Amino acid sequence: MIGYTVSRLLQTIPILILVSLIAFGIIYLIPGDAATVIGGPSATAEDLARIRANLGLDQPLLAQIGHFYVNLLQGDLGRSLMLGIPVTDAVIARSPITISIALYSLVLTIVLGLSTGIVAALNHNRWIDQAATVFALIGVSLPNFWLALVMIVLFSVHLGWLPTGGYVPFTTDPIGWLRTATLPALSLAMLQAGLLTRITRSTMLEVLRQDYIRTARAKGVPEWVVITRHALANTLMPVVTVLGLILSVLLSGSIVIETIFNVPGIGSLLGNAISNRDYPMIQGGLLFVTAALLLLNLVVDILYTWLDPRIRVGGSA
Amino acid sequence: MADTLVMERAARPARLARMGAGLRRIGKSRAFVIGAVLFAFICLAATIGPLFTSVSPNALAIRSRFQPPSMEFWLGTDNLGRSVLSRVLWGARLSLGIGFAVVLINAAFGVLLGALAGYYRKLDNILMRVADALMAFPAVLLAIGIASALGPSAVTAIVALSVVYVPRTARVVRASVLVVRELDYVHAARACGATDRRIVMKHILPNCMAPLIVQLSFVFAYAILSEAVLSFLGLGAPPTVPSWGVLISEGRAYMREAAWLTIVPGAAIAITVLGLNLLGDGLRDVLDPRMKVEQG
């Protein structure tokens, strides 16, 4: 177990180094002189010099990379051109908002996806199964930002149930938070719920065909106990595996969803950075989110070995 | 070498018979048939649709602004009186065109890099670590980062989405190559003195096509969805060219009074992606049962 944890940790380091290098390299994709593009047509020679100095573009490439990594090791992702504050501070200040919506969305995904998948598997080849399959397929095919707009028209404009946007922190007013966070979380959750429904359904069908389920039934164990105690635990394993993937897509989607709902999280921070050509913020935000996801995946992997004794035993043998 | 040629010629009729049987099986897959019909409908609308709409997508008619769908304007008009039907049909060309370009680039580079990584183990480590790093980024987020640097255009969208999806395709190809390269007939071809290039091109890659085709159908679907996100954020095709994402973005401002401006292009995206997902599911069930997610 410890050996596995250490080896997974060591595998993550080179990927983190490459990921940061890719994020660093984004500024070199700007066609022509980056400072001119960032400064815009009205920038004076002094403005351009200041932008170059700020981004370190006036130094040789190797020195830039060296500086980048020295700063990175100290948690310094550069300074935002738009806000004039360190990128790390801006991202950390906004992250509770994005995390709260992502977690809410994750809960909705798991509840919707698991329940639909399990109900579909238990009613294999009946109309409920067909309906769940269609729901899952439509869920994975809808653009989530479009779904968000349609839900605003339906639930906010026509029915007036929920606000069209804005954000109230959970700590200030939990009901207000629920009212503002529900539509963003739901529009993020639909796509993932579709994916999870498909995985849960197929895993559950597979598990229900296993010998130990037949044995349990033959022993006379009531069907609901067979489902909840015997089948469910093994059905949950793939859910843990796709947790990282689900969170990755949730965070990707949050850029557009937060912009649509005026939620002041990391997503809208990046959205604003894109329209203002604030490259340090784009690079820093991208790197921050990706590094967080990599670490999260690491935790999920370790958790997985802890949850599934078969892997643990197989790993140490 | 002559021996392998003889073997290949002898195998040809058998391969054709297998293809025929495969096509019959694909025809029986309900998912594939529905997906193919939906996707063909969208492709047909994109290719010949604009020929039948007499109205140009950019023709202004201020007097007929915000007309809801009617017999005269089937899908209504926008804030400048432009026909939504015409704009969605022209938008289909751009959105599908970008998706198709991403698929072609994925097919070319995904196969090349996947085959190199799978066949030459020394290259494998380097190529796959780079792929791991690129795949560690949330897909759309990386595309947004790249597109924001390159500046908004259709080519930018194609490049950004290719960078995001090629590593994923290469991984699929590599996995197949790793399996096929250890099969007996590949060892036999090597023993006959076939060159690496011939072994890869003639013996390994043709047997890695099934997972690749399935993967490409999903890449097409993801590319359509991601392109819409890029265009919505102003990072895809410029607003003068009506791609589906641009249309949704334009319609957003008038959502209260003219919801059809947003609903129609979104529905077009949903139908296309649904078609491609069904197509991919159907192909996977028939071509590559090992990858099958759903049972029964």
Coordinates of C-alpha atoms in Angstrom, one line a residue:
Chain A
M1 CA 0.0 0.0 0.0
I2 CA 2.8 2.5 1.0
G3 CA 4.9 1.3 -1.9
Y4 CA 2.0 1.8 -4.3
T5 CA 1.3 5.3 -2.9
V6 CA 5.0 6.3 -3.3
S7 CA 5.2 5.0 -6.8
R8 CA 2.0 6.8 -7.9
L9 CA 3.4 10.0 -6.3
L10 CA 6.7 9.6 -8.2
Q11 CA 4.8 9.0 -11.5
T12 CA 2.9 12.2 -11.0
I13 CA 6.0 14.4 -10.7
P14 CA 7.2 14.2 -14.3
I15 CA 3.7 14.8 -15.5
L16 CA 3.4 17.9 -13.3
I17 CA 6.7 19.1 -14.7
L18 CA 5.5 18.6 -18.3
V19 CA 2.1 20.1 -17.6
S20 CA 3.7 23.2 -16.2
L21 CA 6.0 23.4 -19.2
I22 CA 3.0 23.3 -21.5
A23 CA 1.2 26.0 -19.5
F24 CA 4.4 28.1 -19.7
G25 CA 4.6 27.6 -23.4
I26 CA 1.1 28.9 -24.2
I27 CA 2.4 32.5 -24.3
Y28 CA 4.8 31.5 -27.1
L29 CA 1.9 30.4 -29.3
I30 CA 0.8 34.1 -29.6
P31 CA 1.6 34.9 -33.2
G32 CA 4.1 37.8 -33.5
D33 CA 5.2 39.9 -30.5
A34 CA 3.3 38.9 -27.4
A35 CA 3.7 42.3 -25.7
T36 CA 2.2 44.1 -28.7
V37 CA -0.8 41.7 -28.8
I38 CA -1.4 42.1 -25.0
G39 CA -0.9 45.9 -25.0
G40 CA -3.2 46.4 -28.0
P41 CA -2.8 49.1 -30.7
S42 CA -2.7 52.0 -28.2
A43 CA 0.2 50.8 -26.2
T44 CA 3.3 53.1 -26.0
A45 CA 6.9 51.9 -26.1
E46 CA 7.0 52.2 -22.3
D47 CA 3.9 50.1 -21.9
L48 CA 5.4 47.4 -24.1
A49 CA 8.6 47.4 -22.1
R50 CA 6.7 47.2 -18.9
I51 CA 4.6 44.2 -20.2
R52 CA 7.8 42.5 -21.4
A53 CA 9.5 43.0 -18.0
N54 CA 6.4 41.8 -16.2
L55 CA 6.2 38.6 -18.2
G56 CA 10.0 38.2 -18.3
L57 CA 9.9 38.3 -22.1
D58 CA 13.0 40.5 -22.1
Q59 CA 15.2 37.7 -20.9
P60 CA 16.7 34.7 -22.7
L61 CA 14.3 31.7 -23.0
L62 CA 16.3 29.4 -20.6
A63 CA 16.4 32.2 -17.9
Q64 CA 12.6 32.6 -18.3
I65 CA 12.0 28.8 -17.8
G66 CA 14.4 28.9 -14.8
H67 CA 12.5 31.9 -13.3
F68 CA 9.2 30.2 -14.0
Y69 CA 10.1 27.1 -12.1
V70 CA 11.8 28.9 -9.2
N71 CA 8.6 31.0 -8.8
L72 CA 6.4 28.0 -9.2
L73 CA 8.1 26.1 -6.4
Q74 CA 7.3 29.1 -4.2
G75 CA 3.7 29.0 -5.2
D76 CA 4.1 32.1 -7.4
L77 CA 2.1 31.9 -10.7
G78 CA 2.9 35.4 -11.8
R79 CA 0.9 38.6 -11.6
S80 CA -2.4 39.2 -13.3
L81 CA -2.2 42.0 -15.9
M82 CA -5.9 42.8 -15.5
L83 CA -6.2 42.7 -11.7
G84 CA -2.7 43.7 -10.8
I85 CA -2.6 41.1 -8.0
P86 CA -0.8 37.7 -7.8
V87 CA -2.5 35.0 -9.9
T88 CA -2.3 32.5 -7.0
D89 CA -4.1 34.9 -4.6
A90 CA -6.9 35.6 -7.2
V91 CA -7.4 31.9 -7.9
I92 CA -7.3 30.8 -4.3
A93 CA -9.8 33.6 -3.4
R94 CA -12.2 32.4 -6.0
S95 CA -11.8 28.7 -5.5
P96 CA -14.3 28.1 -2.7
I97 CA -17.1 29.3 -5.0
T98 CA -16.1 27.0 -7.8
I99 CA -15.4 24.1 -5.4
S100 CA -18.8 24.5 -3.8
I101 CA -20.6 24.4 -7.1
A102 CA -18.5 21.6 -8.4
L103 CA -19.2 19.5 -5.3
Y104 CA -23.0 20.3 -5.5
S105 CA -22.8 19.3 -9.1
L106 CA -20.9 16.1 -8.3
V107 CA -23.6 15.2 -5.7
L108 CA -26.3 15.8 -8.3
T109 CA -24.3 13.7 -10.9
I110 CA -23.9 10.8 -8.5
V111 CA -27.5 10.8 -7.3
L112 CA -29.0 11.2 -10.8
G113 CA -26.5 8.9 -12.6
L114 CA -26.4 6.1 -10.0
S115 CA -30.1 6.0 -9.4
T116 CA -31.0 6.0 -13.1
G117 CA -28.3 3.4 -13.9
I118 CA -29.4 1.1 -11.1
V119 CA -33.1 1.4 -11.9
A120 CA -32.3 0.7 -15.6
A121 CA -30.2 -2.4 -14.8
L122 CA -32.9 -3.8 -12.5
N123 CA -35.5 -3.3 -15.2
H124 CA -33.2 -4.7 -18.0
N125 CA -34.8 -4.5 -21.4
R126 CA -38.1 -3.1 -20.1
W127 CA -39.4 0.4 -21.0
I128 CA -37.8 2.0 -17.9
D129 CA -34.4 0.7 -19.1
Q130 CA -35.1 2.1 -22.6
A131 CA -36.1 5.4 -21.2
A132 CA -33.1 5.6 -18.9
T133 CA -30.8 4.8 -21.9
V134 CA -32.4 7.5 -23.9
F135 CA -32.0 10.0 -21.0
A136 CA -28.3 9.1 -20.7
L137 CA -27.7 9.4 -24.4
I138 CA -29.4 12.8 -24.6
G139 CA -27.6 13.9 -21.4
V140 CA -24.2 13.2 -23.0
S141 CA -25.2 14.9 -26.3
L142 CA -26.4 18.3 -25.0
P143 CA -24.0 21.2 -24.9
N144 CA -24.1 22.2 -21.2
F145 CA -24.0 25.9 -21.8
W146 CA -27.0 25.6 -24.1
L147 CA -28.8 23.6 -21.4
A148 CA -28.0 26.4 -18.9
L149 CA -29.6 29.0 -21.2
V150 CA -32.7 26.9 -21.8
M151 CA -33.0 26.3 -18.0
I152 CA -32.7 30.1 -17.4
V153 CA -35.5 30.7 -19.9
L154 CA -37.7 28.0 -18.3
F155 CA -37.0 28.1 -14.6
S156 CA -36.1 31.8 -14.2
V157 CA -37.8 33.8 -16.9
H158 CA -41.1 31.8 -17.3
L159 CA -41.6 30.1 -14.0
G160 CA -39.7 32.5 -11.8
W161 CA -38.6 29.8 -9.4
L162 CA -34.9 30.5 -9.4
P163 CA -32.7 33.6 -10.0
T164 CA -31.1 34.1 -13.5
G165 CA -27.6 34.4 -12.0
G166 CA -25.5 35.7 -9.2
Y167 CA -24.0 33.9 -6.2
V168 CA -24.6 33.9 -2.5
P169 CA -22.0 32.2 -0.3
F170 CA -23.2 29.1 1.6
T171 CA -21.8 30.5 4.9
T172 CA -23.8 33.8 4.6
D173 CA -27.2 32.2 3.5
P174 CA -27.5 28.5 2.8
I175 CA -31.0 28.9 1.2
G176 CA -29.7 31.7 -1.0
W177 CA -26.7 29.6 -2.0
L178 CA -29.0 26.7 -2.9
R179 CA -31.2 29.1 -5.0
T180 CA -28.2 30.5 -6.9
A181 CA -26.1 27.4 -7.2
T182 CA -28.9 24.9 -8.3
L183 CA -29.1 25.9 -12.0
P184 CA -25.3 26.1 -12.6
A185 CA -24.8 22.8 -10.8
L186 CA -27.6 21.1 -12.6
S187 CA -26.5 22.2 -16.1
L188 CA -23.0 20.9 -15.3
A189 CA -24.3 17.7 -13.9
M190 CA -26.5 16.6 -16.8
L191 CA -23.7 15.5 -19.1
Q192 CA -21.9 13.7 -16.4
A193 CA -25.1 12.1 -15.1
G194 CA -25.6 10.6 -18.6
L195 CA -22.1 9.2 -18.6
L196 CA -22.5 7.8 -15.1
T197 CA -25.9 6.2 -15.9
R198 CA -24.3 4.3 -18.7
I199 CA -21.4 3.1 -16.6
T200 CA -23.6 2.2 -13.6
R201 CA -26.1 0.3 -15.8
S202 CA -23.5 -1.8 -17.5
T203 CA -21.6 -2.5 -14.3
M204 CA -24.7 -3.4 -12.4
L205 CA -25.8 -5.8 -15.2
E206 CA -22.4 -7.4 -15.1
V207 CA -22.4 -7.8 -11.3
L208 CA -26.0 -9.2 -11.3
R209 CA -24.7 -12.0 -13.5
Q210 CA -22.0 -13.1 -11.0
D211 CA -22.1 -16.4 -9.2
Y212 CA -22.2 -14.9 -5.8
I213 CA -25.4 -13.0 -6.5
R214 CA -27.0 -16.3 -7.7
T215 CA -25.7 -17.9 -4.5
A216 CA -27.2 -15.2 -2.4
R217 CA -30.5 -15.5 -4.2
A218 CA -30.4 -19.3 -3.8
K219 CA -29.9 -18.9 -0.1
G220 CA -33.2 -17.0 0.0
V221 CA -31.7 -13.6 0.8
P222 CA -34.4 -11.0 0.1
E223 CA -33.9 -9.3 -3.3
W224 CA -33.5 -5.8 -1.8
V225 CA -30.7 -7.1 0.4
V226 CA -29.0 -8.8 -2.6
I227 CA -29.1 -5.4 -4.4
T228 CA -28.1 -3.1 -1.6
R229 CA -25.6 -5.3 0.3
H230 CA -24.2 -7.6 -2.4
A231 CA -24.4 -5.9 -5.7
L232 CA -24.2 -2.2 -4.9
A233 CA -20.7 -2.2 -3.3
N234 CA -19.2 -3.7 -6.4
T235 CA -21.2 -1.4 -8.7
L236 CA -19.8 1.6 -6.9
M237 CA -16.2 0.8 -7.8
P238 CA -16.3 2.2 -11.4
V239 CA -17.9 5.3 -10.0
V240 CA -14.8 6.0 -8.0
T241 CA -12.7 5.3 -11.1
V242 CA -14.5 7.9 -13.2
L243 CA -14.6 10.5 -10.3
G244 CA -11.5 12.2 -11.6
L245 CA -12.8 12.3 -15.1
I246 CA -16.1 13.7 -13.9
L247 CA -14.5 16.4 -11.9
S248 CA -12.2 17.3 -14.8
V249 CA -15.2 17.8 -17.1
L250 CA -17.1 19.7 -14.3
L251 CA -14.2 22.2 -14.0
S252 CA -13.9 22.6 -17.8
G253 CA -17.5 23.4 -18.0
S254 CA -17.4 25.9 -15.2
I255 CA -15.7 28.5 -17.4
V256 CA -18.8 28.9 -19.6
I257 CA -21.4 28.1 -16.9
E258 CA -20.0 30.6 -14.4
T259 CA -19.8 33.2 -17.1
I260 CA -23.5 32.6 -18.0
F261 CA -24.7 32.7 -14.4
N262 CA -22.4 35.5 -13.3
V263 CA -20.9 33.3 -10.6
P264 CA -17.6 34.9 -9.5
G265 CA -15.6 31.6 -9.4
I266 CA -12.4 30.5 -11.1
G267 CA -14.3 29.8 -14.3
S268 CA -15.5 33.4 -14.7
L269 CA -12.1 34.6 -13.6
L270 CA -10.6 32.7 -16.6
G271 CA -13.5 33.8 -18.8
N272 CA -12.6 37.5 -18.1
A273 CA -8.9 36.8 -18.5
I274 CA -9.6 35.4 -22.0
S275 CA -11.5 38.5 -23.1
N276 CA -8.8 40.8 -21.5
R277 CA -5.9 38.9 -22.9
D278 CA -4.6 38.4 -19.4
Y279 CA -2.1 35.6 -20.2
P280 CA -0.5 35.2 -16.8
M281 CA -4.0 34.6 -15.4
I282 CA -4.9 32.1 -18.2
Q283 CA -1.6 30.2 -17.8
G284 CA -1.8 30.3 -14.0
G285 CA -5.4 29.3 -13.8
L286 CA -4.9 26.4 -16.3
L287 CA -1.9 25.2 -14.3
F288 CA -3.7 25.5 -11.0
V289 CA -6.8 23.6 -12.1
T290 CA -4.8 20.9 -13.8
A291 CA -2.4 20.4 -10.9
A292 CA -5.3 20.2 -8.5
L293 CA -7.0 17.6 -10.7
L294 CA -3.7 15.5 -10.9
L295 CA -3.5 15.5 -7.2
L296 CA -7.1 14.6 -6.9
N297 CA -6.7 11.7 -9.3
L298 CA -3.8 10.6 -7.2
V299 CA -6.0 10.6 -4.1
V300 CA -8.7 8.7 -6.0
D301 CA -6.3 6.1 -7.2
I302 CA -5.0 5.5 -3.6
L303 CA -8.5 5.5 -2.3
Y304 CA -9.4 3.0 -4.9
T305 CA -6.8 0.5 -3.7
W306 CA -8.0 1.0 -0.2
L307 CA -11.6 0.4 -1.1
D308 CA -11.0 -2.6 -3.3
P309 CA -9.0 -5.2 -1.4
R310 CA -8.4 -7.2 -4.7
I311 CA -6.1 -4.5 -6.0
R312 CA -4.4 -4.1 -2.7
V313 CA -3.7 -7.8 -2.4
G314 CA -2.7 -8.0 -6.1
G315 CA -0.4 -5.1 -5.7
S316 CA 1.5 -6.3 -2.7
A317 CA 1.8 -9.9 -4.0
Chain B
M1 CA 8.7 -10.9 -49.1
A2 CA 7.1 -12.9 -52.0
D3 CA 5.6 -15.3 -49.4
T4 CA 3.9 -12.5 -47.5
L5 CA 2.5 -11.1 -50.8
V6 CA 1.1 -14.6 -51.6
M7 CA -0.4 -14.8 -48.1
E8 CA -2.0 -11.3 -48.5
R9 CA -3.6 -12.1 -51.9
A10 CA -5.0 -15.4 -50.6
A11 CA -6.4 -13.5 -47.6
R12 CA -8.2 -10.9 -49.8
P13 CA -11.5 -12.8 -50.6
A14 CA -11.8 -13.9 -47.0
R15 CA -11.4 -10.3 -45.9
L16 CA -14.0 -9.1 -48.3
A17 CA -16.4 -11.8 -47.0
R18 CA -15.7 -10.7 -43.5
M19 CA -16.4 -7.1 -44.4
G20 CA -19.7 -8.1 -45.9
A21 CA -20.7 -10.0 -42.8
G22 CA -19.6 -7.0 -40.7
L23 CA -21.7 -4.6 -42.7
R24 CA -24.8 -6.9 -42.3
R25 CA -24.2 -7.0 -38.5
I26 CA -23.8 -3.2 -38.4
G27 CA -27.1 -2.8 -40.3
K28 CA -28.8 -4.8 -37.5
S29 CA -27.6 -2.4 -34.8
R30 CA -30.5 -0.1 -34.0
A31 CA -28.2 2.5 -32.4
F32 CA -26.0 2.6 -35.5
V33 CA -29.0 2.9 -37.9
I34 CA -30.6 5.7 -35.9
G35 CA -27.3 7.5 -35.5
A36 CA -26.4 7.2 -39.1
V37 CA -29.8 8.5 -40.2
L38 CA -29.5 11.5 -37.8
F39 CA -26.0 12.3 -38.9
A40 CA -26.7 11.8 -42.6
F41 CA -29.7 14.2 -42.2
I42 CA -27.5 16.9 -40.7
C43 CA -24.7 16.4 -43.3
L44 CA -27.3 16.5 -46.1
A45 CA -28.8 19.7 -44.6
A46 CA -25.3 21.2 -44.4
T47 CA -24.3 20.3 -48.0
I48 CA -27.5 20.9 -50.0
G49 CA -29.6 22.9 -47.5
P50 CA -28.0 26.3 -48.2
L51 CA -28.8 25.8 -52.0
F52 CA -32.5 25.7 -51.2
T53 CA -32.7 28.7 -48.9
S54 CA -33.0 31.7 -51.1
V55 CA -32.1 34.0 -48.2
S56 CA -28.5 34.7 -47.6
P57 CA -27.5 34.1 -43.9
N58 CA -26.3 37.7 -43.6
A59 CA -29.2 39.3 -45.5
L60 CA -30.6 42.0 -43.2
A61 CA -34.4 42.7 -43.1
I62 CA -34.9 45.2 -40.3
R63 CA -38.7 45.2 -40.8
S64 CA -39.0 41.6 -40.0
R65 CA -36.9 41.5 -36.9
F66 CA -37.6 38.9 -34.2
Q67 CA -40.2 37.0 -36.2
P68 CA -41.1 33.8 -34.4
P69 CA -41.1 30.5 -36.4
S70 CA -43.9 30.7 -39.1
M71 CA -44.7 29.5 -42.6
E72 CA -42.7 32.4 -44.0
F73 CA -39.7 32.1 -41.7
W74 CA -39.6 28.4 -40.7
L75 CA -37.2 28.9 -37.8
G76 CA -37.9 32.6 -37.2
T77 CA -35.6 35.7 -37.6
D78 CA -33.0 37.3 -35.4
N79 CA -32.4 40.8 -34.1
L80 CA -31.4 42.0 -37.6
G81 CA -34.2 40.2 -39.4
R82 CA -31.8 37.5 -40.7
S83 CA -33.3 34.0 -41.3
V84 CA -32.4 31.6 -38.5
L85 CA -32.9 28.6 -40.8
S86 CA -30.5 30.0 -43.3
R87 CA -27.9 30.9 -40.6
V88 CA -28.2 27.4 -38.9
L89 CA -27.7 25.7 -42.3
W90 CA -24.7 27.7 -43.1
G91 CA -23.5 27.3 -39.6
A92 CA -23.7 23.5 -40.1
R93 CA -21.1 23.8 -42.8
L94 CA -18.7 25.5 -40.6
S95 CA -19.3 23.4 -37.4
L96 CA -19.2 20.1 -39.3
G97 CA -16.3 21.3 -41.4
I98 CA -14.3 22.0 -38.2
G99 CA -15.3 18.7 -36.7
F100 CA -14.3 16.8 -39.9
A101 CA -10.9 18.6 -40.1
V102 CA -10.2 17.6 -36.4
V103 CA -11.2 14.0 -37.2
L104 CA -8.8 13.9 -40.3
I105 CA -5.9 15.4 -38.2
N106 CA -6.7 12.9 -35.5
A107 CA -6.7 10.0 -38.0
A108 CA -3.4 11.1 -39.5
F109 CA -1.4 12.0 -36.3
G110 CA -3.2 9.7 -34.0
V111 CA -2.3 6.7 -36.2
L112 CA 1.3 7.9 -36.8
L113 CA 2.1 8.7 -33.1
G114 CA 0.1 5.7 -31.8
A115 CA 1.9 3.3 -34.2
L116 CA 5.3 4.8 -33.4
A117 CA 4.7 4.5 -29.7
G118 CA 3.3 1.0 -29.9
Y119 CA 5.9 -0.4 -32.3
Y120 CA 9.1 1.3 -31.2
R121 CA 9.2 0.8 -27.4
K122 CA 12.0 3.3 -27.0
L123 CA 9.8 6.1 -28.4
D124 CA 6.9 4.8 -26.3
N125 CA 8.1 6.3 -23.0
I126 CA 8.7 9.8 -24.4
L127 CA 5.5 10.0 -26.5
M128 CA 3.2 8.6 -23.9
R129 CA 4.6 10.9 -21.1
V130 CA 3.8 13.9 -23.4
A131 CA 0.4 12.4 -24.1
D132 CA -0.2 11.9 -20.4
A133 CA 0.7 15.6 -19.7
L134 CA -1.6 16.8 -22.5
M135 CA -4.4 14.6 -21.3
A136 CA -4.0 15.7 -17.7
F137 CA -5.4 19.1 -18.7
P138 CA -9.2 19.2 -18.7
A139 CA -9.9 18.9 -22.5
V140 CA -11.9 22.1 -23.1
L141 CA -9.7 24.1 -20.8
L142 CA -6.6 23.3 -22.7
A143 CA -8.4 24.1 -26.0
I144 CA -9.4 27.4 -24.5
G145 CA -5.9 28.2 -23.4
I146 CA -4.4 27.4 -26.8
A147 CA -7.1 29.2 -28.7
S148 CA -6.7 32.3 -26.5
A149 CA -3.1 32.5 -27.5
L150 CA -3.5 31.8 -31.2
G151 CA -6.4 34.3 -31.6
P152 CA -9.9 33.6 -32.7
S153 CA -10.4 31.9 -36.1
A154 CA -11.7 28.6 -37.5
V155 CA -8.1 27.4 -38.0
T156 CA -7.4 28.1 -34.3
A157 CA -10.4 26.0 -33.3
I158 CA -9.1 23.1 -35.5
V159 CA -5.5 23.4 -34.1
A160 CA -6.6 23.7 -30.5
L161 CA -9.0 20.8 -30.6
S162 CA -6.5 18.6 -32.5
V163 CA -3.9 19.2 -29.8
V164 CA -6.4 18.1 -27.2
Y165 CA -7.8 15.0 -28.9
V166 CA -4.7 13.6 -30.9
P167 CA -3.1 12.2 -27.7
R168 CA -6.3 10.4 -26.8
T169 CA -6.6 8.9 -30.3
A170 CA -2.8 8.0 -30.3
R171 CA -3.4 6.1 -27.0
V172 CA -6.2 4.1 -28.5
V173 CA -4.1 3.2 -31.6
R174 CA -1.1 2.4 -29.4
A175 CA -3.1 0.0 -27.2
S176 CA -4.2 -1.9 -30.3
V177 CA -0.7 -1.9 -31.8
L178 CA 0.7 -3.3 -28.6
V179 CA -1.7 -6.3 -28.8
V180 CA -1.4 -7.0 -32.6
R181 CA 2.4 -6.7 -32.8
E182 CA 2.7 -9.8 -30.6
L183 CA 0.4 -12.0 -32.7
D184 CA 1.9 -15.0 -34.5
Y185 CA 1.3 -13.7 -38.1
V186 CA 3.2 -10.5 -37.3
H187 CA 6.2 -12.7 -36.1
A188 CA 5.8 -14.7 -39.2
A189 CA 5.9 -11.6 -41.4
R190 CA 9.0 -10.5 -39.6
A191 CA 10.6 -13.9 -40.1
C192 CA 9.9 -13.6 -43.8
G193 CA 12.1 -10.5 -43.7
A194 CA 9.4 -7.8 -44.1
T195 CA 10.5 -4.3 -43.2
D196 CA 9.2 -2.5 -40.1
R197 CA 7.3 -0.1 -42.4
R198 CA 5.6 -3.0 -44.3
I199 CA 4.8 -4.8 -41.0
V200 CA 3.2 -1.7 -39.5
M201 CA 1.4 -0.6 -42.7
K202 CA 0.2 -3.9 -44.1
H203 CA -0.1 -6.2 -41.1
I204 CA -0.6 -4.2 -37.9
L205 CA -2.5 -1.1 -38.7
P206 CA -5.3 -2.7 -40.8
N207 CA -6.1 -4.8 -37.7
C208 CA -6.2 -1.7 -35.5
M209 CA -8.9 0.0 -37.5
A210 CA -11.9 -1.0 -35.5
P211 CA -11.1 0.9 -32.3
L212 CA -9.8 3.8 -34.3
I213 CA -13.0 4.2 -36.3
V214 CA -15.0 4.0 -33.0
Q215 CA -12.7 6.6 -31.4
L216 CA -12.9 9.0 -34.4
S217 CA -16.7 9.0 -34.3
F218 CA -16.5 10.1 -30.6
V219 CA -13.8 12.6 -31.4
F220 CA -16.2 14.1 -34.0
A221 CA -18.9 14.4 -31.4
Y222 CA -16.5 16.0 -28.8
A223 CA -15.1 18.4 -31.5
I224 CA -18.6 19.7 -32.3
L225 CA -19.4 20.3 -28.6
S226 CA -16.0 21.8 -27.9
E227 CA -16.0 24.0 -31.0
A228 CA -19.4 25.4 -29.8
V229 CA -17.8 26.3 -26.4
L230 CA -14.9 28.0 -28.1
S231 CA -17.1 30.0 -30.4
F232 CA -19.4 30.8 -27.5
L233 CA -16.4 32.3 -25.7
G234 CA -15.4 34.2 -28.8
L235 CA -12.4 32.0 -29.5
G236 CA -13.6 30.1 -32.5
A237 CA -14.8 31.4 -35.9
P238 CA -15.3 35.2 -36.0
P239 CA -18.9 36.4 -35.4
T240 CA -19.3 37.3 -39.1
V241 CA -19.3 33.6 -39.9
P242 CA -22.3 31.9 -38.2
S243 CA -21.0 28.8 -36.6
W244 CA -23.5 27.1 -34.2
G245 CA -21.6 28.3 -31.1
V246 CA -21.6 31.9 -32.4
L247 CA -25.4 31.7 -33.1
I248 CA -26.1 30.6 -29.5
S249 CA -23.8 33.3 -28.2
E250 CA -25.7 35.9 -30.3
G251 CA -29.1 34.6 -29.3
R252 CA -28.2 34.8 -25.6
A253 CA -28.8 38.5 -25.4
Y254 CA -32.4 38.1 -26.7
M255 CA -33.2 34.9 -24.7
R256 CA -36.3 36.5 -23.0
E257 CA -38.0 37.8 -26.1
A258 CA -36.7 35.4 -28.8
A259 CA -35.8 32.0 -27.2
W260 CA -35.7 30.3 -30.7
L261 CA -32.5 32.2 -31.5
T262 CA -30.7 30.1 -28.9
I263 CA -32.8 26.9 -28.9
V264 CA -32.5 26.2 -32.7
P265 CA -28.7 26.1 -33.0
G266 CA -28.4 24.2 -29.7
A267 CA -30.8 21.6 -31.0
A268 CA -28.8 21.3 -34.1
I269 CA -25.7 20.6 -32.0
A270 CA -27.6 18.1 -29.8
I271 CA -29.0 16.2 -32.9
T272 CA -25.5 16.0 -34.5
V273 CA -23.8 14.9 -31.3
L274 CA -26.6 12.4 -30.5
G275 CA -26.3 11.0 -34.0
L276 CA -22.5 10.6 -33.7
N277 CA -22.7 9.1 -30.2
L278 CA -25.3 6.5 -31.4
L279 CA -23.1 5.9 -34.5
G280 CA -20.1 5.3 -32.3
D281 CA -22.0 3.1 -29.9
G282 CA -23.3 1.0 -32.8
L283 CA -19.9 0.7 -34.4
R284 CA -18.3 -0.2 -31.1
D285 CA -20.8 -3.0 -30.4
V286 CA -20.2 -4.5 -33.8
L287 CA -16.5 -3.8 -34.5
D288 CA -15.0 -3.9 -31.1
P289 CA -17.1 -5.7 -28.5
R290 CA -14.2 -5.5 -26.0
M291 CA -14.7 -1.8 -25.6
K292 CA -18.5 -2.2 -25.1
V293 CA -19.7 -0.2 -22.1
E294 CA -23.3 -1.5 -22.1
Q295 CA -24.3 -5.1 -21.9
G296 CA -27.4 -6.7 -23.1

